[in-house]
PDB file of C-alpha atoms in Angstrom:
ATOM      1  CA  MET D  24     155.433 101.078  74.728  1.00 41.00           C
ATOM      2  CA  THR D  25     153.623  98.859  77.210  1.00 52.00           C
ATOM      3  CA  GLY D  26     155.551 100.500  80.037  1.00 75.00           C
ATOM      4  CA  LEU D  27     154.381 103.982  79.111  1.00 83.00           C
ATOM      5  CA  LEU D  28     150.712 103.070  79.630  1.00 85.00           C
ATOM      6  CA  ALA D  29     151.325 100.891  82.697  1.00 80.00           C
ATOM      7  CA  PRO D  30     150.753 103.726  85.221  1.00 76.00           C
ATOM      8  CA  LEU D  31     147.454 104.493  83.521  1.00 79.00           C
ATOM      9  CA  ALA D  32     146.355 100.865  83.903  1.00 79.00           C
ATOM     10  CA  ALA D  33     147.350 100.904  87.581  1.00 76.00           C
ATOM     11  CA  ARG D  34     145.421 104.108  88.244  1.00 73.00           C
ATOM     12  CA  TYR D  35     142.367 102.739  86.494  1.00 74.00           C
ATOM     13  CA  ALA D  36     142.435  99.604  88.653  1.00 70.00           C
ATOM     14  CA  SER D  37     142.559 101.600  91.892  1.00 64.00           C
ATOM     15  CA  TRP D  38     140.152 104.268  90.660  1.00 62.00           C
ATOM     16  CA  LEU D  39     137.420 101.678  90.044  1.00 63.00           C
ATOM     17  CA  ASP D  40     136.959 101.374  93.790  1.00 60.00           C
ATOM     18  CA  LEU D  41     136.617 105.118  94.406  1.00 51.00           C
ATOM     19  CA  PRO D  42     133.236 106.722  95.076  1.00 52.00           C
ATOM     20  CA  ALA D  43     132.048 108.827  92.165  1.00 50.00           C
ATOM     21  CA  ALA D  44     132.664 112.095  94.041  1.00 50.00           C
ATOM     22  CA  ASP D  45     136.332 111.180  94.497  1.00 48.00           C
ATOM     23  CA  THR D  46     136.962 110.918  90.763  1.00 47.00           C
ATOM     24  CA  ALA D  47     136.986 114.708  90.456  1.00 50.00           C
ATOM     25  CA  VAL D  48     140.502 116.065  90.060  1.00 51.00           C
ATOM     26  CA  VAL D  49     141.472 119.301  91.774  1.00 50.00           C
ATOM     27  CA  GLU D  50     144.306 121.082  89.993  1.00 52.00           C
ATOM     28  CA  THR D  51     146.302 123.029  92.566  1.00 57.00           C
ATOM     29  CA  ASP D  52     148.765 124.722  90.221  1.00 68.00           C
ATOM     30  CA  PRO D  53     147.294 125.936  86.927  1.00 67.00           C
ATOM     31  CA  ALA D  54     150.783 126.343  85.490  1.00 70.00           C
ATOM     32  CA  GLU D  55     151.269 122.582  85.699  1.00 77.00           C
ATOM     33  CA  VAL D  56     147.984 121.483  84.122  1.00 87.00           C
ATOM     34  CA  ARG D  57     148.675 119.406  81.014  1.00 92.00           C
ATOM     35  CA  ALA D  58     146.289 118.412  78.250  1.00 94.00           C
ATOM     36  CA  MET D  59     146.215 116.818  74.824  1.00 97.00           C
ATOM     37  CA  PRO D  60     144.741 119.188  72.217  1.00 98.00           C
ATOM     38  CA  VAL D  61     142.269 117.340  69.993  1.00 98.00           C
ATOM     39  CA  ILE D  62     141.636 119.354  66.834  1.00 98.00           C
ATOM     40  CA  LEU D  63     138.403 118.622  64.979  1.00 98.00           C
ATOM     41  CA  ARG D  64     138.221 119.634  61.343  1.00 98.00           C
ATOM     42  CA  MET D  65     134.851 121.349  60.952  1.00 97.00           C
ATOM     43  CA  GLU D  66     134.689 123.156  57.632  1.00 96.00           C
ATOM     44  CA  LYS D  67     131.747 125.556  57.487  1.00 93.00           C
ATOM     45  CA  ALA D  68     130.570 124.496  54.031  1.00 93.00           C
ATOM     46  CA  SER D  69     131.051 120.756  54.551  1.00 95.00           C
ATOM     47  CA  PRO D  70     130.927 119.763  58.231  1.00 95.00           C
ATOM     48  CA  PRO D  71     131.713 116.130  59.024  1.00 97.00           C
ATOM     49  CA  ALA D  72     129.220 113.555  60.224  1.00 97.00           C
ATOM     50  CA  ARG D  73     129.266 113.121  63.993  1.00 97.00           C
ATOM     51  CA  THR D  74     130.059 109.394  64.254  1.00 98.00           C
ATOM     52  CA  PRO D  75     133.050 109.317  61.851  1.00 98.00           C
ATOM     53  CA  LEU D  76     134.453 112.377  63.621  1.00 98.00           C
ATOM     54  CA  LEU D  77     134.251 110.650  67.013  1.00 98.00           C
ATOM     55  CA  GLU D  78     135.824 107.491  65.604  1.00 98.00           C
ATOM     56  CA  ALA D  79     138.663 109.553  64.152  1.00 98.00           C
ATOM     57  CA  ALA D  80     139.192 111.263  67.523  1.00 98.00           C
ATOM     58  CA  ALA D  81     139.257 107.951  69.387  1.00 98.00           C
ATOM     59  CA  CYS D  82     141.841 106.571  66.979  1.00 98.00           C
ATOM     60  CA  ALA D  83     144.035 109.680  66.816  1.00 98.00           C
ATOM     61  CA  ALA D  84     144.378 110.073  70.593  1.00 97.00           C
ATOM     62  CA  LEU D  85     145.602 106.506  71.027  1.00 97.00           C
ATOM     63  CA  ALA D  86     147.832 106.640  67.964  1.00 97.00           C
ATOM     64  CA  VAL D  87     149.777 109.539  69.479  1.00 97.00           C
ATOM     65  CA  CYS D  88     150.231 107.685  72.778  1.00 95.00           C
ATOM     66  CA  LEU D  89     151.517 104.518  71.095  1.00 95.00           C
ATOM     67  CA  ASP D  90     153.633 106.215  68.449  1.00 96.00           C
ATOM     68  CA  GLU D  91     157.248 105.021  68.356  1.00 95.00           C
ATOM     69  CA  ARG D  92     158.380 108.594  69.000  1.00 97.00           C
ATOM     70  CA  CYS D  93     156.970 108.241  72.537  1.00 96.00           C
ATOM     71  CA  ALA D  94     159.330 105.371  73.340  1.00 93.00           C
ATOM     72  CA  PRO D  95     162.190 106.070  75.797  1.00 93.00           C
ATOM     73  CA  GLY D  96     164.777 108.179  74.018  1.00 95.00           C
ATOM     74  CA  GLY D  97     162.260 109.365  71.433  1.00 96.00           C
ATOM     75  CA  PRO D  98     161.467 113.051  70.869  1.00 97.00           C
ATOM     76  CA  TRP D  99     157.954 112.715  72.292  1.00 97.00           C
ATOM     77  CA  HIS D 100     158.779 110.587  75.323  1.00 96.00           C
ATOM     78  CA  GLU D 101     159.091 113.213  78.054  1.00 96.00           C
ATOM     79  CA  PRO D 102     155.942 115.238  77.206  1.00 95.00           C
ATOM     80  CA  MET D 103     153.887 112.059  76.926  1.00 95.00           C
ATOM     81  CA  ARG D 104     155.333 110.574  80.128  1.00 93.00           C
ATOM     82  CA  ASP D 105     154.638 113.757  82.086  1.00 92.00           C
ATOM     83  CA  TRP D 106     151.060 113.931  80.828  1.00 93.00           C
ATOM     84  CA  LEU D 107     150.322 110.278  81.576  1.00 91.00           C
ATOM     85  CA  ALA D 108     151.678 110.741  85.102  1.00 86.00           C
ATOM     86  CA  GLY D 109     148.688 112.966  85.907  1.00 82.00           C
ATOM     87  CA  HIS D 110     145.115 113.343  84.742  1.00 82.00           C
ATOM     88  CA  ILE D 111     144.723 112.483  81.039  1.00 86.00           C
ATOM     89  CA  ARG D 112     142.898 115.690  80.236  1.00 91.00           C
ATOM     90  CA  LYS D 113     141.992 116.489  76.618  1.00 94.00           C
ATOM     91  CA  VAL D 114     140.736 119.762  75.159  1.00 95.00           C
ATOM     92  CA  SER D 115     138.807 119.630  71.884  1.00 96.00           C
ATOM     93  CA  ARG D 116     138.931 122.592  69.533  1.00 97.00           C
ATOM     94  CA  ARG D 117     137.550 123.160  66.058  1.00 97.00           C
ATOM     95  CA  ALA D 118     139.523 124.308  63.036  1.00 97.00           C
ATOM     96  CA  ARG D 119     138.893 124.986  59.383  1.00 97.00           C
ATOM     97  CA  GLY D 120     140.732 126.259  56.329  1.00 97.00           C
ATOM     98  CA  ALA D 121     144.144 127.777  56.938  1.00 98.00           C
ATOM     99  CA  HIS D 122     143.872 127.178  60.687  1.00 98.00           C
ATOM    100  CA  TRP D 123     143.462 123.451  60.060  1.00 98.00           C
ATOM    101  CA  ASP D 124     146.453 123.482  57.731  1.00 98.00           C
ATOM    102  CA  ALA D 125     148.531 125.273  60.363  1.00 98.00           C
ATOM    103  CA  VAL D 126     148.062 122.629  63.063  1.00 98.00           C
ATOM    104  CA  GLN D 127     149.333 119.947  60.675  1.00 98.00           C
ATOM    105  CA  GLN D 128     152.792 121.377  61.289  1.00 97.00           C
ATOM    106  CA  LEU D 129     152.608 120.702  65.048  1.00 98.00           C
ATOM    107  CA  PRO D 130     153.672 117.364  66.592  1.00 98.00           C
ATOM    108  CA  GLY D 131     150.752 114.963  66.442  1.00 98.00           C
ATOM    109  CA  ILE D 132     148.825 112.524  64.279  1.00 98.00           C
ATOM    110  CA  THR D 133     145.884 113.131  61.944  1.00 98.00           C
ATOM    111  CA  THR D 134     143.288 110.412  61.432  1.00 98.00           C
ATOM    112  CA  ASP D 135     140.670 110.305  58.675  1.00 98.00           C
ATOM    113  CA  VAL D 136     137.513 108.195  58.995  1.00 98.00           C
ATOM    114  CA  ASP D 137     135.139 108.406  56.049  1.00 96.00           C
ATOM    115  CA  GLY D 138     136.246 111.952  55.326  1.00 96.00           C
ATOM    116  CA  ALA D 139     136.070 113.163  58.943  1.00 98.00           C
ATOM    117  CA  GLN D 140     139.466 114.351  60.133  1.00 98.00           C
ATOM    118  CA  VAL D 141     140.913 114.839  63.610  1.00 98.00           C
ATOM    119  CA  ARG D 142     144.452 115.711  64.643  1.00 98.00           C
ATOM    120  CA  ALA D 143     145.527 114.768  68.165  1.00 98.00           C
ATOM    121  CA  LEU D 144     148.564 116.754  69.265  1.00 98.00           C
ATOM    122  CA  LEU D 145     151.363 115.919  71.638  1.00 98.00           C
ATOM    123  CA  PRO D 146     150.204 116.900  75.151  1.00 97.00           C
ATOM    124  CA  GLY D 147     151.697 119.875  76.940  1.00 96.00           C
ATOM    125  CA  ARG D 148     150.945 122.575  79.500  1.00 94.00           C
ATOM    126  CA  VAL D 149     147.671 124.334  78.793  1.00 91.00           C
ATOM    127  CA  THR D 150     149.265 127.669  79.657  1.00 91.00           C
ATOM    128  CA  GLY D 151     151.813 127.286  76.879  1.00 89.00           C
ATOM    129  CA  VAL D 152     149.936 125.980  73.846  1.00 93.00           C
ATOM    130  CA  PRO D 153     151.192 127.265  70.482  1.00 95.00           C
ATOM    131  CA  LYS D 154     149.329 130.202  68.970  1.00 97.00           C
ATOM    132  CA  GLU D 155     148.115 127.889  66.194  1.00 97.00           C
ATOM    133  CA  VAL D 156     146.141 126.092  68.907  1.00 97.00           C
ATOM    134  CA  SER D 157     145.209 128.903  71.311  1.00 96.00           C
ATOM    135  CA  ARG D 158     143.420 130.834  68.566  1.00 96.00           C
ATOM    136  CA  LEU D 159     141.087 127.896  67.858  1.00 97.00           C
ATOM    137  CA  GLN D 160     137.613 127.883  69.384  1.00 94.00           C
ATOM    138  CA  VAL D 161     136.635 125.407  72.101  1.00 93.00           C
ATOM    139  CA  SER D 162     132.949 126.278  71.675  1.00 89.00           C
ATOM    140  CA  GLY D 163     130.876 125.445  68.620  1.00 87.00           C
ATOM    141  CA  THR D 164     131.989 121.824  68.430  1.00 88.00           C
ATOM    142  CA  ASP D 165     128.546 120.241  68.313  1.00 89.00           C
ATOM    143  CA  LEU D 166     127.126 118.282  65.399  1.00 94.00           C
ATOM    144  CA  PRO D 167     123.684 116.785  64.802  1.00 93.00           C
ATOM    145  CA  ALA D 168     123.090 113.119  65.522  1.00 92.00           C
ATOM    146  CA  ASP D 169     123.581 110.806  62.553  1.00 95.00           C
ATOM    147  CA  GLU D 170     122.557 107.235  61.752  1.00 93.00           C
ATOM    148  CA  PRO D 171     125.752 105.214  61.280  1.00 95.00           C
ATOM    149  CA  GLY D 172     124.117 101.789  61.083  1.00 93.00           C
ATOM    150  CA  PRO D 173     125.281  98.586  62.808  1.00 94.00           C
ATOM    151  CA  ALA D 174     128.792  98.615  64.236  1.00 95.00           C
ATOM    152  CA  PRO D 175     131.349  96.317  62.544  1.00 94.00           C
ATOM    153  CA  ASP D 176     132.310  93.260  64.585  1.00 93.00           C
ATOM    154  CA  ASP D 177     136.021  93.376  63.732  1.00 94.00           C
ATOM    155  CA  ARG D 178     137.013  96.274  66.006  1.00 95.00           C
ATOM    156  CA  PRO D 179     136.467  97.489  69.579  1.00 96.00           C
ATOM    157  CA  LEU D 180     133.088  99.068  70.258  1.00 96.00           C
ATOM    158  CA  LEU D 181     132.767 102.304  72.242  1.00 98.00           C
ATOM    159  CA  LEU D 182     129.287 103.013  73.559  1.00 97.00           C
ATOM    160  CA  LEU D 183     128.212 106.517  74.575  1.00 97.00           C
ATOM    161  CA  ASN D 184     125.902 106.917  77.551  1.00 95.00           C
ATOM    162  CA  PRO D 185     122.376 107.409  76.121  1.00 95.00           C
ATOM    163  CA  ASP D 186     121.326 109.464  79.155  1.00 93.00           C
ATOM    164  CA  VAL D 187     124.211 111.966  79.066  1.00 93.00           C
ATOM    165  CA  PRO D 188     124.017 114.551  76.254  1.00 92.00           C
ATOM    166  CA  MET D 189     127.460 115.706  75.124  1.00 93.00           C
ATOM    167  CA  THR D 190     128.682 118.026  72.407  1.00 94.00           C
ATOM    168  CA  ALA D 191     130.796 116.390  69.733  1.00 95.00           C
ATOM    169  CA  GLY D 192     133.846 118.074  71.265  1.00 95.00           C
ATOM    170  CA  LYS D 193     133.163 116.641  74.711  1.00 94.00           C
ATOM    171  CA  ALA D 194     132.382 113.210  73.289  1.00 96.00           C
ATOM    172  CA  ALA D 195     135.600 113.309  71.237  1.00 97.00           C
ATOM    173  CA  ALA D 196     137.621 113.722  74.423  1.00 95.00           C
ATOM    174  CA  GLN D 197     135.706 110.936  76.163  1.00 95.00           C
ATOM    175  CA  VAL D 198     136.177 108.348  73.410  1.00 97.00           C
ATOM    176  CA  GLY D 199     139.864 109.279  73.363  1.00 97.00           C
ATOM    177  CA  HIS D 200     139.998 108.422  77.071  1.00 94.00           C
ATOM    178  CA  ALA D 201     138.239 105.134  76.315  1.00 95.00           C
ATOM    179  CA  THR D 202     140.718 103.904  73.704  1.00 96.00           C
ATOM    180  CA  MET D 203     143.653 104.810  75.937  1.00 94.00           C
ATOM    181  CA  LEU D 204     142.230 102.984  78.951  1.00 91.00           C
ATOM    182  CA  LEU D 205     141.347  99.959  76.850  1.00 93.00           C
ATOM    183  CA  ALA D 206     144.839  99.801  75.316  1.00 93.00           C
ATOM    184  CA  ALA D 207     146.375 100.094  78.786  1.00 90.00           C
ATOM    185  CA  VAL D 208     144.651  96.949  80.054  1.00 87.00           C
ATOM    186  CA  LEU D 209     144.893  94.828  76.897  1.00 89.00           C
ATOM    187  CA  GLY D 210     147.499  92.120  76.491  1.00 87.00           C
ATOM    188  CA  ASP D 211     150.441  92.715  74.167  1.00 89.00           C
ATOM    189  CA  ALA D 212     149.040  90.493  71.403  1.00 92.00           C
ATOM    190  CA  GLU D 213     145.651  92.203  71.452  1.00 92.00           C
ATOM    191  CA  ARG D 214     147.225  95.639  71.434  1.00 92.00           C
ATOM    192  CA  GLU D 215     149.427  94.740  68.462  1.00 93.00           C
ATOM    193  CA  ARG D 216     146.466  93.387  66.505  1.00 94.00           C
ATOM    194  CA  TRP D 217     144.717  96.675  67.176  1.00 95.00           C
ATOM    195  CA  ARG D 218     147.768  98.611  66.015  1.00 94.00           C
ATOM    196  CA  ASP D 219     147.895  96.525  62.823  1.00 94.00           C
ATOM    197  CA  GLY D 220     144.315  97.600  62.165  1.00 93.00           C
ATOM    198  CA  GLY D 221     145.205 101.265  62.584  1.00 94.00           C
ATOM    199  CA  PHE D 222     143.485 101.462  65.993  1.00 96.00           C
ATOM    200  CA  ARG D 223     140.125 101.553  64.244  1.00 96.00           C
ATOM    201  CA  CYS D 224     137.084 101.391  66.493  1.00 97.00           C
ATOM    202  CA  ALA D 225     133.335 101.828  66.253  1.00 98.00           C
ATOM    203  CA  VAL D 226     131.498 104.526  68.211  1.00 98.00           C
ATOM    204  CA  ARG D 227     127.786 104.265  68.792  1.00 98.00           C
ATOM    205  CA  THR D 228     125.277 105.644  71.275  1.00 97.00           C
ATOM    206  CA  ALA D 229     124.107 102.748  73.416  1.00 96.00           C
ATOM    207  CA  THR D 230     120.475 101.817  73.560  1.00 94.00           C
ATOM    208  CA  PRO D 231     119.024 101.931  77.078  1.00 93.00           C
ATOM    209  CA  ALA D 232     118.956  98.114  77.047  1.00 93.00           C
ATOM    210  CA  GLN D 233     122.626  97.849  76.036  1.00 91.00           C
ATOM    211  CA  TRP D 234     123.637 100.309  78.724  1.00 91.00           C
ATOM    212  CA  ALA D 235     121.653  98.519  81.417  1.00 89.00           C
ATOM    213  CA  GLU D 236     123.234  95.203  80.445  1.00 88.00           C
ATOM    214  CA  LEU D 237     126.840  96.391  80.320  1.00 88.00           C
ATOM    215  CA  ALA D 238     126.844  99.094  83.019  1.00 79.00           C
ATOM    216  CA  PRO D 239     124.928  97.895  86.074  1.00 68.00           C
ATOM    217  CA  GLY D 240     126.064 100.926  88.056  1.00 70.00           C
ATOM    218  CA  ASP D 241     129.360  99.674  89.465  1.00 72.00           C
ATOM    219  CA  PRO D 242     132.371 100.299  87.162  1.00 72.00           C
ATOM    220  CA  ALA D 243     134.462  97.738  89.052  1.00 74.00           C
ATOM    221  CA  GLU D 244     131.802  95.074  88.480  1.00 76.00           C
ATOM    222  CA  THR D 245     131.527  96.128  84.840  1.00 77.00           C
ATOM    223  CA  TRP D 246     135.233  95.457  84.319  1.00 79.00           C
ATOM    224  CA  ARG D 247     135.508  92.372  86.516  1.00 77.00           C
ATOM    225  CA  ASP D 248     132.454  90.521  85.223  1.00 80.00           C
ATOM    226  CA  ARG D 249     132.122  91.821  81.678  1.00 82.00           C
ATOM    227  CA  GLY D 250     135.590  92.964  80.628  1.00 81.00           C
ATOM    228  CA  VAL D 251     134.181  96.384  79.785  1.00 88.00           C
ATOM    229  CA  ILE D 252     136.095  99.604  80.457  1.00 89.00           C
ATOM    230  CA  ALA D 253     134.023 102.412  81.973  1.00 88.00           C
ATOM    231  CA  VAL D 254     135.142 106.016  81.493  1.00 89.00           C
ATOM    232  CA  ARG D 255     134.168 108.217  84.440  1.00 83.00           C
ATOM    233  CA  ASP D 256     134.454 111.935  83.829  1.00 77.00           C
ATOM    234  CA  ALA D 257     136.402 114.192  86.161  1.00 71.00           C
ATOM    235  CA  GLY D 258     133.803 116.943  85.810  1.00 63.00           C
ATOM    236  CA  PHE D 259     135.869 119.721  84.228  1.00 65.00           C
ATOM    237  CA  THR D 260     133.194 120.594  81.631  1.00 66.00           C
ATOM    238  CA  GLU D 261     129.557 119.892  80.776  1.00 71.00           C
ATOM    239  CA  ILE D 262     128.799 116.996  83.150  1.00 80.00           C
ATOM    240  CA  ALA D 263     129.080 116.048  86.810  1.00 76.00           C
ATOM    241  CA  PRO D 264     132.198 114.377  88.251  1.00 75.00           C
ATOM    242  CA  GLY D 265     131.999 110.600  88.326  1.00 76.00           C
ATOM    243  CA  THR D 266     129.530 110.340  85.439  1.00 85.00           C
ATOM    244  CA  ILE D 267     130.113 107.260  83.284  1.00 88.00           C
ATOM    245  CA  THR D 268     130.318 108.627  79.754  1.00 93.00           C
ATOM    246  CA  VAL D 269     131.625 105.746  77.629  1.00 94.00           C
ATOM    247  CA  LEU D 270     131.892 101.965  77.803  1.00 94.00           C
ATOM    248  CA  ALA D 271     134.644 100.301  75.765  1.00 94.00           C
ATOM    249  CA  THR D 272     134.510  96.640  74.759  1.00 92.00           C
ATOM    250  CA  ARG D 273     137.476  94.636  73.454  1.00 88.00           C
ATOM    251  CA  ARG D 274     135.513  92.769  70.807  1.00 88.00           C
ATOM    252  CA  GLY D 275     137.241  92.211  67.492  1.00 86.00           C
ATOM    253  CA  LEU D 276     140.671  91.850  69.083  1.00 85.00           C
TER     254      LEU D 276
END
């Protein structure tokens, strides 16, 4: 499985040196755009808390990528390989009731964190998503801020940019990017310890002081001097290209 994420690690290393404006990705052929659908369970009568939902999304996205079915010769290998060869775009959608039940039949992995559930699906072309996915809403994925308390020390910590408001759907995609990038640059032993823990992670919004300490403004310096992964958005939705949305630390591994 290490080999599958290797191109992602190589792109991240070169991308760190790019100016922010150059991190935007221009898709020339819409028919070839690929994305991972990230389905957020948001029941009307009992919506999830924001932080557990984001933690479930971060875990589910990585779990799909490192599933044994993505290994060479496995049934998921080619779709995952083709997606990882380009931009790791994710599209969050909300589902409830029968629509949530329907997406459980599609290839993917569901993660539950404190009752919040997310199903990350096998990536594919956005022009050919199954009807069970295309009928789900992209809008309406926001949730109020919660107070999750101190983050546990025994798992990686993902910190959201305190100066960049994001809907829960947008943040779910960003923390999914963060766990993938972090797994791509970890050593084999660290990655296996994370797998043994179910890829659990903690998601918190950074305080201004935390952000200033860990993200001095240069993502390459952040990684080189602090061992912190910086997720820079491509600018498809909500925020400007090159914006640092999440910092991922390897603590607990």
